[in-house]
mmCIF file of C-alpha atoms in Angstrom:
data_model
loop_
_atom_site.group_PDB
_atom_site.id
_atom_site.type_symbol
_atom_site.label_atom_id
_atom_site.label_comp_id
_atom_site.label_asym_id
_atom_site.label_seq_id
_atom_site.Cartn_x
_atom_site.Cartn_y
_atom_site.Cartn_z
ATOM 1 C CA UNK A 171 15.560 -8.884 15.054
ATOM 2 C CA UNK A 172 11.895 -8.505 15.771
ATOM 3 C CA UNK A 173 12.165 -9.716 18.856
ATOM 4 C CA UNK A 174 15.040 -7.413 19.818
ATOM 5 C CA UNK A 175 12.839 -4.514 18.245
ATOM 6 C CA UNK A 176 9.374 -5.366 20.513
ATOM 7 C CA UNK A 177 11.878 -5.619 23.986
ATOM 8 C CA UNK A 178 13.518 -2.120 22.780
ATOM 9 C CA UNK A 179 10.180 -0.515 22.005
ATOM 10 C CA UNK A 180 9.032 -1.614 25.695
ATOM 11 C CA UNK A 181 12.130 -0.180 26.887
ATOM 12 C CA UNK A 182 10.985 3.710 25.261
ATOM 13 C CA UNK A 183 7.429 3.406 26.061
ATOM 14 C CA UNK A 184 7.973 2.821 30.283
ATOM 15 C CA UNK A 185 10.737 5.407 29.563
ATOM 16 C CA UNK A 186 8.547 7.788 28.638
ATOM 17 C CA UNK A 187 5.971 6.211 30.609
ATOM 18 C CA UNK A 188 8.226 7.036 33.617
ATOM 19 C CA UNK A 189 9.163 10.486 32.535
ATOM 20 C CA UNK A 190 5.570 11.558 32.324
ATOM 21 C CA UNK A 191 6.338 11.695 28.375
ATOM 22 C CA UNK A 192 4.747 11.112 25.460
ATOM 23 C CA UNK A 193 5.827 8.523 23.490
ATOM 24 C CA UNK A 194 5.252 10.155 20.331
ATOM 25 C CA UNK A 195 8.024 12.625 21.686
ATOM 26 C CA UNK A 196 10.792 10.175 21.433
ATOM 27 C CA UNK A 197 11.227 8.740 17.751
ATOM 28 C CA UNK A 198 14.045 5.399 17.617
ATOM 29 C CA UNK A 199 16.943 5.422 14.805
ATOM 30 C CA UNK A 200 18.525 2.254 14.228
ATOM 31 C CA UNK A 201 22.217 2.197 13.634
ATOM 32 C CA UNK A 202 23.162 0.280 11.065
ATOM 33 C CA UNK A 203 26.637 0.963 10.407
ATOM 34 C CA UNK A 204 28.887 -1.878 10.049
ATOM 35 C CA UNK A 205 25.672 -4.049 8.977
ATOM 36 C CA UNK A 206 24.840 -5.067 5.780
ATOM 37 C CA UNK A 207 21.796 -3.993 3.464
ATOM 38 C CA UNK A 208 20.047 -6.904 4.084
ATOM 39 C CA UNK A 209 19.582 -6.175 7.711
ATOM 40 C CA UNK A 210 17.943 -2.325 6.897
ATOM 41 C CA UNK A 211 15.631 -4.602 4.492
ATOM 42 C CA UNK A 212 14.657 -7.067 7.458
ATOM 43 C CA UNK A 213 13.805 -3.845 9.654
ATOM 44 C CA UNK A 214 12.102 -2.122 6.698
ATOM 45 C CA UNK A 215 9.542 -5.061 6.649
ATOM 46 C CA UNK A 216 9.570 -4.829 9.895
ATOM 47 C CA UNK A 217 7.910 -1.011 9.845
ATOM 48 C CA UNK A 218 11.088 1.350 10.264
ATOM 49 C CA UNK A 219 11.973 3.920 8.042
ATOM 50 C CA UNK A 220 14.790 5.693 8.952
ATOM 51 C CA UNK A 221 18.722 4.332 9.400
ATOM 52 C CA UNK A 222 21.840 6.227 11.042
ATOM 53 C CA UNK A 223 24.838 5.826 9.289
ATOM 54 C CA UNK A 224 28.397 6.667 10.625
ATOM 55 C CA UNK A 225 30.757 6.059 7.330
ATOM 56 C CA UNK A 226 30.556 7.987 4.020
ATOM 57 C CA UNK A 227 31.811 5.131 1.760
ATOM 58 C CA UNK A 228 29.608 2.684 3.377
ATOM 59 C CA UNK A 229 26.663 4.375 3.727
ATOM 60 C CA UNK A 230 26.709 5.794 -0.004
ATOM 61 C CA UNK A 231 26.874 1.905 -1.312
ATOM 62 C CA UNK A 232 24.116 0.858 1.130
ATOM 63 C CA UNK A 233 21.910 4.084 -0.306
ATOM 64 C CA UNK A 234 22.356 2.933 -3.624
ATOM 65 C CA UNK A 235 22.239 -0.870 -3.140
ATOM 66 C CA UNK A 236 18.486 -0.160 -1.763
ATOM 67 C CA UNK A 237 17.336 2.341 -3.943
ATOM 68 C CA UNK A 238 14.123 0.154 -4.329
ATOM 69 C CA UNK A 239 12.845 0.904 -0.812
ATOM 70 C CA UNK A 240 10.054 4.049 -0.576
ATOM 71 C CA UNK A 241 10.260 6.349 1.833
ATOM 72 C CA UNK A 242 13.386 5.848 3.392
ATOM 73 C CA UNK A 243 15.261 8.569 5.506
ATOM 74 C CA UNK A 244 18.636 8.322 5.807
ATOM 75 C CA UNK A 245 20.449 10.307 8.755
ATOM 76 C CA UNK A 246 24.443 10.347 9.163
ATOM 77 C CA UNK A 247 25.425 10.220 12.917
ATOM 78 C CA UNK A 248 29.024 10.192 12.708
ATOM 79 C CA UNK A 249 31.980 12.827 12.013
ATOM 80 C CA UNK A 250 32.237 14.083 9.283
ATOM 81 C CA UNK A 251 35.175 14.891 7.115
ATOM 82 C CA UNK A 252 34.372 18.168 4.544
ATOM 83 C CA UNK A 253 36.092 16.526 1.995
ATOM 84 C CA UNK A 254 32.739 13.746 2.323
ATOM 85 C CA UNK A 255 30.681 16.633 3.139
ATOM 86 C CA UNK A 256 29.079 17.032 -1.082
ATOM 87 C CA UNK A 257 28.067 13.015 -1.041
ATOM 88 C CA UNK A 258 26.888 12.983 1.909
ATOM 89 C CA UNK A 259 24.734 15.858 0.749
ATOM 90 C CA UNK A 260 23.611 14.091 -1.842
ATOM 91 C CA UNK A 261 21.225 11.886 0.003
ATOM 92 C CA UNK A 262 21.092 12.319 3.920
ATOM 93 C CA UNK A 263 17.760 13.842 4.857
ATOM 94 C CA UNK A 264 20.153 14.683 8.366
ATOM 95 C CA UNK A 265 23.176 15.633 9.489
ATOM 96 C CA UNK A 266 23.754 14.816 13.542
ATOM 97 C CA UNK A 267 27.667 15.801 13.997
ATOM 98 C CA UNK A 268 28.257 19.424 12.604
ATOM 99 C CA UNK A 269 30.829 20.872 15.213
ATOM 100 C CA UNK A 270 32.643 23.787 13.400
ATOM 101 C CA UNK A 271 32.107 27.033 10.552
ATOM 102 C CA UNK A 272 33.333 24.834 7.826
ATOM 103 C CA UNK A 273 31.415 21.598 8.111
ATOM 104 C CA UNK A 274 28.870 23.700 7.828
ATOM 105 C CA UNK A 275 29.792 25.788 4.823
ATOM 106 C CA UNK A 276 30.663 22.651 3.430
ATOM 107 C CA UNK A 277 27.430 20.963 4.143
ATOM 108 C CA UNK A 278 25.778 24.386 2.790
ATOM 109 C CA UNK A 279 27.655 24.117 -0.472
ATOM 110 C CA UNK A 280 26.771 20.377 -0.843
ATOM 111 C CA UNK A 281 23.273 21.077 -0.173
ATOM 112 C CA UNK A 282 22.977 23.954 -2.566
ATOM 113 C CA UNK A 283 24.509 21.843 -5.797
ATOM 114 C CA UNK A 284 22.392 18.352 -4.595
ATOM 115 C CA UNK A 285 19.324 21.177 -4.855
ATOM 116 C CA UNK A 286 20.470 22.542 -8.126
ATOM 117 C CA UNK A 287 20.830 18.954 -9.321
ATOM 118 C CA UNK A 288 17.664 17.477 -8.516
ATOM 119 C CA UNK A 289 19.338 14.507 -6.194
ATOM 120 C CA UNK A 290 17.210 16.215 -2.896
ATOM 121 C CA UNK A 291 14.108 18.259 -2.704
ATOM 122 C CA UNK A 292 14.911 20.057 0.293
ATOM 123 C CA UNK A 293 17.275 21.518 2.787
ATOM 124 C CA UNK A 294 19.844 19.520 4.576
ATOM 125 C CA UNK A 295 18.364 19.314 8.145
ATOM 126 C CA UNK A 296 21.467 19.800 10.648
ATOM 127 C CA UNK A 297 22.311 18.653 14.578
ATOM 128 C CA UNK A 298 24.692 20.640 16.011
ATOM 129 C CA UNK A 299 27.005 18.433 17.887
ATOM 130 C CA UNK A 300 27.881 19.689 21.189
ATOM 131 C CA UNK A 301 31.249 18.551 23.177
ATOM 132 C CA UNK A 302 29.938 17.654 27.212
ATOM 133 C CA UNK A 303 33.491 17.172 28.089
ATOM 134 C CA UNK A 304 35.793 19.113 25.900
ATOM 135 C CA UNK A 305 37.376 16.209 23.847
ATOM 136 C CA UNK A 306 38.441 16.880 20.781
ATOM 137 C CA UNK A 307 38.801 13.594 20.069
ATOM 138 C CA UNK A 308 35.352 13.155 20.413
ATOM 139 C CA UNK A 309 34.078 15.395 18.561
ATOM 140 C CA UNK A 310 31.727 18.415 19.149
ATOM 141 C CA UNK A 311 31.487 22.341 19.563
ATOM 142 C CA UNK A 312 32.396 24.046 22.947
ATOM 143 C CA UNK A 313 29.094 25.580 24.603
ATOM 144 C CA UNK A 314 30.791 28.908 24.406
ATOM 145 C CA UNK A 315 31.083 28.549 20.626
ATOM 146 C CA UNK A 316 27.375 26.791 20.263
ATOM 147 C CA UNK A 317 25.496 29.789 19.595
ATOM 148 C CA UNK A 318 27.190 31.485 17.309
ATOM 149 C CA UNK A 319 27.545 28.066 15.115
ATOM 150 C CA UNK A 320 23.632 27.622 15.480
ATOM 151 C CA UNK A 321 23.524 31.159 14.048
ATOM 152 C CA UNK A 322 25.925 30.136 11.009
ATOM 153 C CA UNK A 323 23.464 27.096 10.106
ATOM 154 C CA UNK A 324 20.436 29.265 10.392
ATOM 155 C CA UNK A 325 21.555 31.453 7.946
ATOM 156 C CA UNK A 326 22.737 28.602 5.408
ATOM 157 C CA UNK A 327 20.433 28.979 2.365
ATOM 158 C CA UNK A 328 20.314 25.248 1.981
ATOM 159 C CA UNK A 329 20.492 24.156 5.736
ATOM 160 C CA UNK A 330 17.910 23.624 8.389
ATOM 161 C CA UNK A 331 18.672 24.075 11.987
ATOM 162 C CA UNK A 332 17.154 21.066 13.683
ATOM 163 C CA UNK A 333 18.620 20.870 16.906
ATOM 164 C CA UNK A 334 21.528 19.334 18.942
ATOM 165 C CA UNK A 335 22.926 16.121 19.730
ATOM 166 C CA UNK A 336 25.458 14.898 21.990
ATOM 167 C CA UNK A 337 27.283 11.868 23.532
ATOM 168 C CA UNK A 338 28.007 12.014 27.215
ATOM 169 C CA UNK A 339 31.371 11.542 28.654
ATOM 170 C CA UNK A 340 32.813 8.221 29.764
ATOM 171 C CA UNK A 341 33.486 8.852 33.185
ATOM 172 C CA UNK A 342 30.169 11.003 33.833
ATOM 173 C CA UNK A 343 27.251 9.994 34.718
ATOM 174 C CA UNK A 344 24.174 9.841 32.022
ATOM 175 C CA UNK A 345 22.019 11.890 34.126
ATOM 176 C CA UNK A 346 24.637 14.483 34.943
ATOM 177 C CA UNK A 347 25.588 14.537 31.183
ATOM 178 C CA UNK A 348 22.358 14.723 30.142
ATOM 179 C CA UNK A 349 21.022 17.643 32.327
ATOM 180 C CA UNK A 350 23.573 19.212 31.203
ATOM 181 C CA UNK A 351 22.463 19.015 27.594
ATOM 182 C CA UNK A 352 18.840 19.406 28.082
ATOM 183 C CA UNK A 353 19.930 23.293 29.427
ATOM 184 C CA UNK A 354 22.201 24.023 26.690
ATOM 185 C CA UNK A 355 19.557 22.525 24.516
ATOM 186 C CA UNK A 356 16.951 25.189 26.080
ATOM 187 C CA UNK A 357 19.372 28.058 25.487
ATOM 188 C CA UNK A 358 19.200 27.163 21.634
ATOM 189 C CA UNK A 359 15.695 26.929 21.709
ATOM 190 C CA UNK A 360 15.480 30.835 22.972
ATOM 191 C CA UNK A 361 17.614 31.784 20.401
ATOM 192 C CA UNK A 362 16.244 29.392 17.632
ATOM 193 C CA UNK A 363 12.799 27.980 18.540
ATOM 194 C CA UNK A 364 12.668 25.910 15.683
ATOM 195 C CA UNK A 365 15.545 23.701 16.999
ATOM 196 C CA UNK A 366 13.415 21.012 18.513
ATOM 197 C CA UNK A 367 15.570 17.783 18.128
ATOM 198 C CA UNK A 368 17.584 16.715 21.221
ATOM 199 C CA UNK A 369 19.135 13.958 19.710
ATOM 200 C CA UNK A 370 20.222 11.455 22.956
ATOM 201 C CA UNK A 371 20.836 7.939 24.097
ATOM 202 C CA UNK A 372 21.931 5.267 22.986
ATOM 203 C CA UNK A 373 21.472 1.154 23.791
ATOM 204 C CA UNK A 374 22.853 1.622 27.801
ATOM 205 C CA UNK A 375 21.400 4.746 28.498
ATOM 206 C CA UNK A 376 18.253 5.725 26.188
ATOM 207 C CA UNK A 377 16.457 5.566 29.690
ATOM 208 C CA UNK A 378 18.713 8.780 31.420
ATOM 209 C CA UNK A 379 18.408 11.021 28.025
ATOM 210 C CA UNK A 380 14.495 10.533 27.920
ATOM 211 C CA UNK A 381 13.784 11.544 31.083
ATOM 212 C CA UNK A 382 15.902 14.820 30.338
ATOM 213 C CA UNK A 383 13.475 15.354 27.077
ATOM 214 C CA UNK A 384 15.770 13.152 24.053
ATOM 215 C CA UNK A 385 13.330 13.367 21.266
ATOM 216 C CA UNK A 386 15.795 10.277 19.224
ATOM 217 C CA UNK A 387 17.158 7.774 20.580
ATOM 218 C CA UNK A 388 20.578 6.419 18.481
ATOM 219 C CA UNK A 389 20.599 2.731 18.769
ATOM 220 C CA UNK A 390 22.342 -0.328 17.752
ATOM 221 C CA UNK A 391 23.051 -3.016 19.953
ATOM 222 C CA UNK A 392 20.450 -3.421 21.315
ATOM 223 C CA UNK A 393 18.574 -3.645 18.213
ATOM 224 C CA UNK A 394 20.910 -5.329 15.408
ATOM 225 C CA UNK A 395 23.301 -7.003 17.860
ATOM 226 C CA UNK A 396 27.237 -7.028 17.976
ATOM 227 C CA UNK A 397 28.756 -5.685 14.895
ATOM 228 C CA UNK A 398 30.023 -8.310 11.920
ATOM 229 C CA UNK A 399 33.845 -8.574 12.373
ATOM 230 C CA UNK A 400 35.190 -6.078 9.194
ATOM 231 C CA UNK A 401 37.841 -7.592 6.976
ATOM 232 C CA UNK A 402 40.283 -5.848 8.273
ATOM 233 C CA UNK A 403 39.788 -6.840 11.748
ATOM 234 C CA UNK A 404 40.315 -10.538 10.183
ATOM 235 C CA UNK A 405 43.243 -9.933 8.732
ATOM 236 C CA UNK A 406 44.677 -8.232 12.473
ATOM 237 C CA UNK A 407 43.318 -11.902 14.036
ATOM 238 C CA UNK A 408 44.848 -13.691 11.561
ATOM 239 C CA UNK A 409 48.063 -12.126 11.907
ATOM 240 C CA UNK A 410 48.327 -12.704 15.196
ATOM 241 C CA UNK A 411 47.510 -15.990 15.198
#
């Protein structure tokens, strides 16, 4: 894992070094869904600090499991049901995938009683998620919705408008996707100068979102490897076999 963490730190600095960027701009989350605690603990000895998670359940377990470790941030990149939205609350220092009026009340409400309780010490920090190709599937507000959504977290009394994040299309090309994003990202920043993260690129194509101004890059491949096979997809390989 260390190695795979030097080759993917050279990958971000020529990035940036290519971009004309500096590389303190561009901050790296590991993904670590799907892997277990021990793995956060090898890359916490190995200097990193901050872990994207994707599932509730999982995520919660790993949070307690490693409870131990100081100064830990904890960011949840996936969707988000508002049923999860109160744990999640709880202990996520950032929200990337809030898409609609009622994650975000949901997220507020969460927020607010976490506050009250003493389990965080401030605000819930929120990326909208924008939709570049109007999949709902996918996930993600429609740019004709985006500022009046940004204007809905602003005014949450325990959220913080932090920016946007996005994941380009399939059949599009990163650089196409991504300028895309960088302007709606520019429009929020008119409206909401404090919005500063442009949450971008992953393991295939951190390169394209940093040269149109990603300040995080969301990776896990290329850092912790191919997932573990889950249980359940055991039990589907048995069964067929």
């Amino acid at each position: 894992m260390s190695t795979a963490l030097t080759a993917l730190r050279d990958r971000i600095d020529a990035a940036c070094a290519a971009a004309g960027r500096d590389r303190a701009a561009v901050r790296l989350l590991p993904v670590t869904k799907f892997h277990p605690a021990s793995d956060i603990e090898i890359l916490y000895g190995l200097g990193l600090r901050e872990f994207g998670e994707s599932r509730e359940q999982e995520a919660s377990e790993k949070v307690a499991q490693l409870r131990h470790l100081a100064h830990v941030r904890w960011e949840f990149i996936g969707r988000l049901q508002r049923n999860k939205a109160k744990s999640v609350a709880r202990w996520a220092d950032t929200v990337y995938s809030v898409d609609s009026d009622r994650l975000a009340a949901a997220l507020d409400a969460g927020a607010a009683a976490a506050l009250e309780a003493g389990q965080r010490t401030a605000p819930l920090r929120v990326l909208l998620q924008v939709s570049l190709d109007a999949d709902p599937a996918r996930g993600g507000v429609q740019e004709a919705e985006l500022l009046a959504l940004a204007e809905r977290v602003a005014q949450g009394a325990s959220l913080q408008l932090a920016g946007l994040m996005a994941i380009p299309p399939l059949d599009v090309e990163p650089d196409v996707a991504f300028a895309r994003l960088a302007r709606l990202h520019a429009a929020l920043l008119t409206e909401h100068p404090q919005a500063t993260e442009l949450s971008a690129g992953m393991s295939n194509d951190l390169e394209a979102a940093i040269r149109h101004g990603s300040t995080c890059v969301r990776v896990g491949t290329a850092l912790m490897g191919a997932r573990p096979i889950t249980s359940a997809q055991q039990r589907n390989l048995i069964s067929h076999i």
